[in-house]
Amino acid sequence: MSLHTASKTRVISPMSYSKKLMDLHSVPFQDVCFPSAEMNVETRSDGSLIVTSVVELKEYIPNLSVVISQQAKDRPEQAYLKERDLNGQWLSINYAEVFRDSSAVAAWLLIQDIKNLRPVLILSGNSIHHAVLKYGAMAAQIPVCPVSINYSLIGGDYGRLNYVINMLNPAVIFAEHTERYKAVLDSVDFGDAIIITANPDILNCSAIAMADILKTDISEQVNESIYSIDPDVPAVYMLTSGSTSLPKAVIHTQRMITANLAQACQVLGETAGWDDQMLDWLPWNHVSGAFTKMGVMVSGGTLHIDAGRPMPGEFDTTVKNIKDVPVKFFTNVPAGYAMLVEAMETDPELKYAFFSSLRLALYGGAGLPQALYDRFQKLAIEVTGKRIFFTTGYGATETSSGCMAIYFNSEEVGIGLPMPGLTIKLVPENDRYEVRMLGTMVTPGYVGHDSSDLFDDEGFLKIGDYAVFIKRNDISRGLKFAGRLAEEFKLANGTWVSGGTLRALLIQTLSPLISDTVICGVNAEYLAVLVWLNRGTAERYFKRSLPTTSEDLACDMELRSWIVEKLGEYNDRNPSSSRRIKRIGFLIEPPSIDGHEISDKGTVNQSVTLLRRASDVVRLYSEVPDNFVITLD
């Protein structure tokens, strides 16, 4: 594969485009290489469609531990993972060291003789030792479960963490940075689980140092364990987000994970940069982040662990890292791209560093507003003279990661088509289709929960989402998201509202001045919405500072007129009660991580936010609204 470096990138001055904004759609894309996206489509008598790629999934090794051992032999000195130390310098671990250290962890775990699939619970965020411990557990055939750091750092009664502990009965707990996790380690009853941390001496409980575990002699038993792994038994437990209920532990097997990795390598491998250097912040307790870490490993690349996040006060770290690590392939959530675009529009150094090598960008977790897409491409053109192929993946925790993608020429926002190895069933329901999935990458079920309702009578996973054709009856253009069953609710008149679809429509309408929305209206007479202002963009748009309270924002005549105009046009296009918005209010306090309002991916948990902002919802629906509320005709 040829690598496209900064020295090979044609740079065009921003002045070339400053006089008149070009029609973005007339500018060609950077060259990308994708396999055929031709589909076989079977139409059944009940109207259901069975869709699968004509291209077969290539062979792959269904054992990540064997792959790591091979990489250690093939490229022992090459860096696999890098993270910054306390002084801001990149620390590195190569493939030979990862295999050695993970084998030491496996040897230690085998000595513990852990039974009954009791897992290793990882409380820490992304780090070199996190990866080493995970790979070591997999080599020892012990399931491993990474947990959101929020479960351990929020405090209180640690309700969600205790729920996970009771559900999984872990044998080992890993919390790398002792000072950061001291409160939870000293407070929570982990039963007879062994605690691993960096500095056990400062704890009030018994624990063992990670450094001591890494000194364990590596016996032949480790090699025997690696080559006797059954790829169809539980290897990882991935927790769902818990956005609509308490989290479930989804079983991931080695065969599931490796099949999903093989799909992505086959579809995106010629253009994506897993074999080059990557920079990624997405948390490893979520499938997207974990997928990147493993995708880099199986491809023989180098992953720089980005300690930043798309949150105020934390995104500066990401900006610094992007300037330091130009990448060919970049992945993020829409909220992250929104912050990145805003930063690049005022920081030319960041803009040129980001686009200097970029060939492919991918987003997931939510819809990408068209206005944000256009701003991104305008910046790409200013640097390279071409657009960047901006694609998306679609999947779920229950499908290992994304197993559908846009891997064909398209500028339309959607969920794409099945990758090789996946079959989807589209079950008609009114004017849309329920999406169901069948393939090696699909989970066998949950830990401790009844999974019988997860599958239909043919074994297809009922993923709980709806889709429609981008172009009616034309599969070649792909599918687009059309709602999530768990996000649907009824108005007082019995009308169903698709909350996820509505949120995406409103963000498209109000972008770029509004960063996110909360849909209100459960059992109400009409729909209303709470919104967060994208302050930096809005102040540049109006060329002045804006008020800092909800009431003053609602009374600001210019901002109010803009909102009324945009939502008025939206309501004209969407007159039905299931989409028409009657009232709007501004939120000042950003979504709270501690309050579970925002996920590790940066997406807003609508149901939790409605509960935490109940007083704001009451004001929206007051019989005589105060100056917090903007009322539309």
XYZ file of C-alpha atoms in Angstrom:
633
model
C 0.000 0.000 0.000
C 1.381 3.438 -0.862
C 1.334 5.941 1.966
C 0.239 9.498 1.260
C 2.405 11.858 3.278
C 2.447 15.609 3.715
C 5.226 15.940 1.137
C 2.989 14.453 -1.548
C -0.036 16.636 -0.783
C -0.742 19.500 -3.178
C -1.318 22.605 -1.047
C -3.505 25.409 -2.347
C -3.625 28.807 -0.695
C -6.865 29.693 1.086
C -6.865 32.853 -1.050
C -7.833 30.668 -4.003
C -11.252 30.312 -2.450
C -11.646 33.528 -0.483
C -13.251 35.653 -3.191
C -16.180 33.373 -3.834
C -17.144 30.147 -2.117
C -17.055 27.422 -4.712
C -19.801 24.923 -5.226
C -18.418 22.234 -2.946
C -20.034 19.463 -4.941
C -18.054 20.409 -8.054
C -14.727 19.781 -6.311
C -13.368 16.226 -6.718
C -12.600 13.906 -3.814
C -9.208 12.594 -2.817
C -8.713 9.192 -4.439
C -10.180 6.328 -2.417
C -10.156 2.592 -3.023
C -13.201 0.545 -2.089
C -14.346 -2.962 -3.083
C -17.564 -3.573 -4.981
C -20.692 -2.495 -3.130
C -22.987 -4.546 -5.377
C -25.754 -6.271 -3.400
C -27.860 -9.381 -3.819
C -31.471 -8.539 -2.932
C -34.159 -11.162 -2.318
C -37.763 -9.967 -2.103
C -40.085 -12.162 -0.048
C -43.828 -12.523 -0.316
C -44.388 -10.490 2.868
C -42.430 -7.577 1.430
C -39.283 -8.239 3.459
C -35.955 -7.775 1.711
C -32.856 -9.911 2.306
C -29.739 -7.940 1.377
C -26.149 -9.185 1.299
C -22.962 -8.182 -0.502
C -22.004 -10.121 -3.609
C -18.423 -10.002 -2.293
C -17.503 -12.728 0.189
C -15.663 -11.992 3.404
C -11.986 -12.876 3.100
C -10.352 -15.409 5.401
C -9.095 -14.190 8.761
C -7.513 -15.610 11.928
C -10.245 -15.881 14.618
C -7.748 -15.494 17.460
C -6.374 -12.080 18.417
C -3.757 -13.580 20.727
C -2.229 -15.491 17.804
C -2.267 -12.297 15.726
C -0.388 -10.397 18.462
C 2.235 -13.139 18.633
C 2.694 -12.955 14.855
C 3.024 -9.174 14.900
C 5.656 -9.485 17.641
C 7.670 -11.736 15.309
C 7.079 -9.750 12.113
C 7.606 -6.193 13.449
C 9.056 -6.500 16.970
C 10.584 -3.007 17.166
C 7.666 -1.107 15.665
C 5.641 1.006 18.068
C 2.094 -0.220 18.570
C 0.798 2.189 21.253
C 1.889 5.635 22.341
C 0.626 7.793 25.193
C 1.859 11.055 26.701
C 3.600 11.013 30.076
C 3.177 13.673 32.780
C 5.698 15.870 30.949
C 3.806 15.675 27.683
C 6.294 13.376 25.957
C 5.121 10.344 23.980
C 5.794 7.019 25.719
C 5.901 4.044 23.377
C 5.460 0.279 23.552
C 6.376 -1.880 20.564
C 4.767 -5.087 19.358
C 7.346 -7.358 20.986
C 6.866 -5.577 24.324
C 3.082 -5.778 24.118
C 3.261 -9.507 23.504
C 5.784 -9.989 26.309
C 3.812 -7.932 28.852
C 0.433 -9.384 27.917
C 1.937 -12.864 28.185
C 3.156 -12.020 31.712
C -0.379 -10.919 32.591
C -1.734 -14.158 31.107
C 0.764 -16.199 33.137
C -0.311 -14.444 36.341
C -4.008 -14.953 35.554
C -3.471 -18.640 34.808
C -1.871 -19.042 38.251
C -5.054 -17.577 39.818
C -7.068 -20.442 38.278
C -10.168 -18.318 37.678
C -13.353 -20.324 37.068
C -16.873 -19.836 35.747
C -16.020 -17.090 33.233
C -15.552 -14.536 36.026
C -14.124 -11.512 34.192
C -11.384 -8.975 34.617
C -13.091 -5.602 35.164
C -11.125 -2.617 33.805
C -12.082 0.661 35.480
C -9.311 2.733 33.860
C -9.479 4.709 30.648
C -7.404 4.190 27.521
C -3.742 3.454 28.252
C -0.887 1.123 27.384
C -1.444 -0.925 30.539
C -5.176 -1.122 29.805
C -4.376 -2.734 26.445
C -1.746 -5.056 27.943
C -4.160 -6.268 30.614
C -6.957 -6.819 28.103
C -4.778 -8.805 25.713
C -3.334 -10.784 28.632
C -6.806 -11.748 29.846
C -7.780 -12.850 26.342
C -4.622 -14.990 26.109
C -5.511 -16.622 29.440
C -9.074 -17.231 28.209
C -10.524 -14.944 30.903
C -13.323 -12.597 29.752
C -12.514 -8.923 30.140
C -14.980 -6.078 30.653
C -13.906 -2.430 30.213
C -16.133 -0.039 32.173
C -16.773 3.657 31.572
C -14.536 5.758 33.818
C -17.651 7.739 34.743
C -18.947 4.770 36.740
C -15.912 5.060 39.028
C -15.258 8.785 39.169
C -18.705 10.297 39.648
C -18.868 9.225 43.297
C -22.053 9.045 45.340
C -23.194 5.492 45.905
C -21.487 4.210 42.713
C -24.843 2.769 41.707
C -24.017 1.751 38.147
C -20.652 0.275 39.092
C -22.225 -1.775 41.877
C -24.862 -2.945 39.416
C -22.135 -4.150 37.014
C -20.228 -5.874 39.839
C -23.334 -7.730 40.974
C -24.130 -8.728 37.390
C -20.654 -10.012 36.443
C -19.021 -11.082 39.754
C -15.515 -10.078 38.571
C -12.430 -11.971 39.712
C -10.006 -9.091 39.062
C -10.357 -5.294 39.186
C -7.886 -3.045 37.337
C -7.662 0.655 38.210
C -4.343 1.907 36.917
C -3.913 5.371 38.437
C -4.272 4.751 42.159
C -4.666 8.371 43.238
C -7.484 8.915 40.755
C -9.373 5.761 41.707
C -8.581 5.658 45.434
C -12.079 6.777 46.474
C -13.861 4.047 44.530
C -11.344 1.347 45.477
C -11.676 2.171 49.168
C -15.481 2.531 49.039
C -16.935 -0.214 46.848
C -17.272 -3.832 47.951
C -15.587 -5.849 45.213
C -16.063 -9.144 47.079
C -13.102 -11.477 46.707
C -11.870 -9.806 43.508
C -8.136 -9.054 43.330
C -7.398 -5.358 42.818
C -4.544 -4.346 40.489
C -3.248 -0.781 40.545
C -0.038 1.214 40.243
C 0.504 2.121 43.891
C -1.356 -0.223 46.266
C 0.418 1.156 49.359
C -1.835 4.238 49.502
C -5.069 2.220 49.570
C -7.010 1.115 52.619
C -7.783 -2.183 50.897
C -5.625 -5.074 49.705
C -4.208 -4.747 46.195
C -1.303 -5.833 43.995
C 0.983 -3.618 41.893
C 0.746 -3.837 38.117
C 4.558 -3.715 37.996
C 4.752 -6.924 40.034
C 2.376 -8.714 37.685
C 4.499 -7.756 34.698
C 7.448 -9.545 36.369
C 5.629 -12.898 36.305
C 7.613 -15.642 34.594
C 6.050 -16.597 31.274
C 5.477 -20.343 31.281
C 4.767 -22.666 28.376
C 1.213 -22.767 29.719
C 0.645 -19.310 28.211
C 1.501 -20.507 24.706
C -0.695 -23.564 25.199
C -3.554 -21.339 26.314
C -3.192 -19.025 23.309
C -3.307 -21.845 20.760
C -6.174 -23.660 22.492
C -8.531 -20.655 22.542
C -12.062 -21.528 21.469
C -13.037 -18.539 19.293
C -16.728 -19.040 20.078
C -16.665 -18.650 23.877
C -17.007 -15.271 25.644
C -13.827 -13.205 25.334
C -15.061 -9.688 26.119
C -18.134 -8.285 27.836
C -19.033 -4.885 26.363
C -21.540 -2.807 28.309
C -24.337 -1.056 26.461
C -24.697 2.672 27.058
C -27.689 2.234 29.339
C -29.395 5.231 27.735
C -32.852 3.714 27.965
C -32.308 1.228 30.829
C -29.553 -0.144 33.023
C -26.588 -1.368 30.944
C -26.427 -4.921 29.668
C -23.221 -6.912 29.222
C -23.004 -7.979 25.583
C -20.991 -11.132 24.913
C -18.211 -10.705 22.344
C -16.351 -13.776 21.152
C -12.986 -13.831 19.418
C -14.666 -14.952 16.204
C -17.132 -12.055 16.373
C -14.411 -9.475 16.909
C -12.049 -10.796 14.263
C -14.831 -11.185 11.675
C -15.816 -7.560 12.235
C -12.195 -6.431 11.956
C -11.843 -8.431 8.745
C -14.934 -6.711 7.328
C -13.560 -3.258 7.968
C -10.079 -4.079 6.720
C -11.600 -5.453 3.514
C -13.883 -2.465 2.968
C -11.777 0.453 4.235
C -8.331 -1.083 4.363
C -6.977 0.334 1.112
C -7.764 3.883 2.199
C -7.895 3.811 6.007
C -4.656 4.222 7.885
C -4.682 1.418 10.448
C -1.317 0.282 9.078
C 0.030 3.825 9.390
C -0.225 6.086 12.443
C -3.556 6.757 14.105
C -4.749 9.251 16.705
C -7.933 8.432 18.580
C -9.682 9.451 21.807
C -12.790 7.226 21.652
C -13.058 5.224 24.902
C -12.159 1.558 24.823
C -15.211 0.656 26.887
C -17.200 1.520 23.763
C -17.046 -0.641 20.647
C -15.857 2.152 18.349
C -12.802 2.947 20.440
C -11.988 -0.699 21.131
C -12.335 -1.432 17.414
C -9.741 1.192 16.473
C -7.251 -0.170 19.005
C -7.607 -3.715 17.650
C -7.827 -2.616 14.006
C -4.452 -0.911 14.320
C -2.993 -4.043 15.934
C -4.150 -6.494 13.257
C -2.953 -4.068 10.549
C 0.471 -3.498 12.124
C 0.083 0.260 12.653
C 0.774 2.690 15.489
C -1.982 4.177 17.652
C -1.408 7.424 19.519
C -3.783 7.532 22.493
C -5.452 10.945 22.575
C -6.246 11.945 26.165
C -8.497 14.760 24.952
C -12.249 14.624 24.471
C -14.791 16.791 22.624
C -15.704 18.610 25.831
C -14.982 22.175 26.970
C -11.580 22.308 28.622
C -10.509 18.916 27.256
C -10.479 19.501 23.503
C -7.285 21.571 23.682
C -5.425 18.293 24.287
C -6.812 16.883 21.048
C -5.789 20.043 19.166
C -2.228 19.695 20.454
C -2.123 16.029 19.447
C -3.464 16.645 15.941
C -0.707 19.194 15.354
C 1.785 16.571 16.504
C 0.393 13.508 14.697
C -0.863 13.970 11.111
C -3.047 11.002 10.168
C -4.352 9.452 6.982
C -7.589 8.238 8.601
C -9.536 10.027 11.324
C -12.626 8.951 13.231
C -14.792 10.917 15.627
C -18.353 11.653 16.689
C -20.245 14.624 15.182
C -19.771 16.657 18.372
C -16.023 16.144 18.028
C -16.031 17.225 14.386
C -18.054 20.322 15.318
C -15.391 21.386 17.822
C -12.597 20.501 15.385
C -14.079 22.525 12.525
C -14.656 25.501 14.796
C -11.035 25.317 15.986
C -9.622 24.944 12.448
C -11.552 27.969 11.215
C -9.484 30.164 13.548
C -6.232 28.163 13.715
C -4.464 27.764 10.336
C -1.691 25.655 11.873
C -4.256 23.123 13.083
C -6.053 23.145 9.727
C -2.912 22.437 7.710
C -1.708 19.776 10.178
C -5.032 17.966 10.097
C -5.489 17.872 6.328
C -1.822 17.419 5.390
C -2.091 13.611 5.130
C -5.819 12.944 5.542
C -7.468 10.601 3.037
C -10.575 9.412 4.848
C -12.773 10.681 7.701
C -15.414 8.637 9.494
C -18.124 9.594 11.969
C -20.569 7.589 14.047
C -22.858 7.763 17.056
C -25.213 10.400 15.582
C -26.137 12.159 12.364
C -23.758 14.708 10.853
C -25.385 18.081 10.026
C -25.026 19.102 6.395
C -23.762 22.550 7.374
C -20.971 20.950 9.408
C -20.096 18.660 6.492
C -19.859 21.653 4.161
C -17.632 23.634 6.563
C -15.348 20.597 6.898
C -15.047 20.196 3.134
C -14.437 23.907 2.598
C -11.422 23.659 4.920
C -10.211 20.518 3.137
C -10.376 22.293 -0.223
C -8.448 25.273 1.136
C -5.558 22.971 2.094
C -5.570 20.232 -0.545
C -7.708 21.455 -3.425
C -9.937 18.388 -3.010
C -12.642 17.095 -0.724
C -12.103 14.321 1.794
C -14.250 11.225 1.560
C -16.385 11.525 4.700
C -18.121 8.272 5.506
C -19.957 6.643 8.379
C -20.293 3.240 9.961
C -23.395 1.673 11.416
C -23.715 -1.084 13.946
C -24.250 -1.683 17.637
C -22.601 -3.134 20.696
C -24.397 -6.344 19.725
C -22.628 -6.432 16.321
C -19.025 -6.003 17.592
C -18.883 -2.538 16.005
C -19.926 -1.035 12.685
C -20.855 -3.695 10.141
C -22.528 -1.429 7.579
C -20.849 1.532 5.926
C -20.894 3.951 3.027
C -18.111 2.451 0.941
C -19.292 3.694 -2.431
C -19.495 7.107 -4.091
C -22.066 9.083 -2.163
C -22.519 12.509 -0.623
C -25.739 11.624 1.165
C -25.915 11.084 4.893
C -26.964 7.513 5.613
C -26.041 4.187 7.174
C -24.739 2.669 3.951
C -24.899 -0.982 2.983
C -23.849 -4.305 4.531
C -20.154 -5.089 4.515
C -19.127 -8.540 3.248
C -20.155 -11.226 5.712
C -23.332 -9.490 6.903
C -26.889 -10.201 5.774
C -29.625 -7.740 6.660
C -33.357 -8.307 6.667
C -35.530 -5.254 5.994
C -39.001 -5.854 7.432
C -41.590 -3.379 6.109
C -43.489 -1.298 8.657
C -45.654 1.456 7.161
C -43.296 3.719 5.161
C -40.020 2.337 6.526
C -38.187 -0.888 7.295
C -37.127 -2.478 10.562
C -33.458 -3.497 10.279
C -32.376 -7.003 11.361
C -28.888 -8.513 11.076
C -27.316 -11.947 10.639
C -23.604 -12.669 10.533
C -20.566 -13.931 12.394
C -20.064 -10.521 14.013
C -23.435 -10.704 15.827
C -23.467 -11.506 19.558
C -24.885 -14.761 20.927
C -26.580 -12.750 23.688
C -26.223 -11.019 27.042
C -24.720 -12.035 30.379
C -27.402 -12.636 32.986
C -30.249 -11.367 30.819
C -32.803 -13.222 28.741
C -31.701 -12.908 25.115
C -34.607 -14.784 23.525
C -36.315 -11.593 22.345
C -33.090 -10.347 20.773
C -33.477 -12.561 17.690
C -36.299 -13.444 15.328
C -37.231 -17.000 14.356
C -34.546 -17.063 11.637
C -31.775 -15.929 13.996
C -31.628 -12.328 12.783
C -30.680 -9.773 15.440
C -33.502 -7.297 16.038
C -31.351 -4.223 16.358
C -34.267 -1.914 17.149
C -33.675 0.641 14.364
C -35.590 1.654 11.274
C -34.253 2.621 7.856
C -35.477 3.799 4.479
C -33.952 3.856 1.011
C -32.093 7.067 0.191
C -33.625 6.704 -3.261
C -36.863 4.780 -3.333
C -36.361 1.126 -4.340
C -32.718 1.743 -5.309
C -30.426 -0.247 -3.017
C -27.301 1.036 -4.775
C -27.696 4.433 -3.091
C -27.794 2.824 0.332
C -30.041 3.249 3.345
C -30.536 6.034 5.830
C -31.572 5.973 9.466
C -35.312 6.430 10.073
C -35.736 6.161 13.825
C -34.985 4.073 16.883
C -37.726 2.156 18.607
C -36.385 3.011 22.084
C -36.464 6.762 21.282
C -40.057 6.833 20.085
C -42.807 8.292 22.263
C -46.426 9.419 22.055
C -47.999 12.835 22.278
C -51.189 13.230 24.311
C -53.269 12.688 21.151
C -51.645 9.282 20.583
C -49.380 10.434 17.734
C -46.030 8.623 17.653
C -42.891 10.768 17.544
C -39.538 9.431 16.364
C -37.253 11.269 18.774
C -33.976 10.300 17.133
C -35.115 11.291 13.657
C -36.589 14.550 14.926
C -33.388 15.462 16.777
C -31.348 14.883 13.607
C -33.718 17.060 11.557
C -33.546 19.896 14.079
C -29.751 19.809 14.287
C -29.629 19.981 10.489
C -32.005 22.948 10.582
C -30.285 24.898 13.365
C -26.654 24.099 12.598
C -24.161 25.641 13.101
C -25.508 28.029 15.753
C -27.097 25.256 17.839
C -24.850 22.384 18.977
C -27.474 19.927 20.275
C -31.109 19.552 21.253
C -33.362 17.798 23.756
C -36.762 16.758 22.387
C -39.703 17.316 24.753
C -43.297 16.173 24.396
C -43.928 12.830 26.112
C -47.724 12.772 26.714
C -47.859 16.505 25.926
C -50.165 18.337 23.526
C -47.334 19.468 21.264
C -43.587 19.245 20.716
C -41.064 21.626 22.258
C -37.293 21.613 22.322
C -34.430 22.652 24.599
C -31.207 23.647 22.842
C -27.566 24.418 23.566
C -26.063 27.415 21.783
C -22.782 26.930 19.935
C -21.534 30.168 21.447
C -18.276 30.630 19.578
C -19.863 30.125 16.165
C -22.917 32.206 17.048
C -20.849 35.145 18.287
C -18.765 35.096 15.115
C -21.985 34.933 13.086
C -23.509 37.970 14.837
C -20.077 39.628 15.279
C -20.641 40.415 18.942
C -20.877 38.864 22.379
C -24.170 37.171 23.259
C -26.014 37.078 26.597
C -25.064 34.476 29.193
C -28.486 33.551 30.621
C -31.288 31.529 29.070
C -33.771 34.355 29.428
C -31.516 36.984 27.881
C -30.668 34.675 24.969
C -34.372 34.135 24.291
C -34.896 37.918 24.353
C -31.916 38.743 22.125
C -33.692 40.085 19.067
C -31.168 38.999 16.430
C -30.763 35.483 17.812
C -34.485 35.186 18.420
C -35.269 36.267 14.850
C -32.779 33.737 13.454
C -34.302 30.914 15.513
C -37.867 31.881 14.595
C -36.979 32.123 10.904
C -35.191 28.749 10.798
C -37.843 26.880 12.789
C -40.624 28.647 10.899
C -39.225 27.319 7.633
C -38.816 23.909 9.252
C -42.420 23.881 10.474
C -43.661 24.831 7.001
C -41.867 21.726 5.676
C -43.025 19.565 8.606
C -46.590 20.564 9.527
C -47.604 17.297 11.227
C -47.900 17.181 15.013
C -45.190 14.481 15.109
C -42.579 16.969 13.849
C -43.860 20.531 14.263
C -42.125 22.500 17.036
C -44.168 25.015 19.040
C -41.773 26.235 21.732
C -38.023 26.445 22.313
C -35.790 27.304 25.255
C -32.029 27.726 25.737
C -29.911 25.647 28.105
C -26.797 27.247 29.594
C -25.251 24.460 31.687
C -23.569 22.007 29.281
C -24.552 18.314 29.325
C -23.242 16.768 32.535
C -20.933 13.752 32.414
C -21.349 13.245 36.154
C -25.113 13.320 35.725
C -25.005 10.731 32.891
C -26.418 13.315 30.467
C -23.656 12.689 27.976
C -22.105 9.419 26.915
C -18.419 8.651 26.482
C -19.005 9.175 22.752
C -20.195 12.752 23.326
C -23.862 12.065 22.502
C -26.676 13.422 24.684
C -28.753 10.919 26.659
C -32.213 12.336 26.006
C -34.152 10.491 28.718
C -31.691 11.332 31.504
C -31.436 14.965 30.399
C -35.218 15.359 30.465
C -35.237 14.165 34.073
C -32.351 16.423 35.156
C -33.841 19.430 33.352
C -37.427 18.782 34.467
C -37.864 22.359 35.721
C -36.895 23.691 32.268
C -39.415 21.347 30.639
C -42.113 22.637 33.015
C -41.310 26.199 31.950
C -41.549 25.208 28.285
C -45.069 23.897 28.808
C -46.298 26.568 31.195
C -49.804 27.848 30.397
C -48.434 31.376 30.539
C -44.795 31.070 29.396
C -42.155 33.412 30.833
C -39.283 35.024 28.949
C -37.340 31.725 28.972
C -39.595 30.528 26.142
C -39.652 31.413 22.457
C -43.113 30.577 21.075
C -43.582 29.858 17.381
C -46.728 30.499 15.370
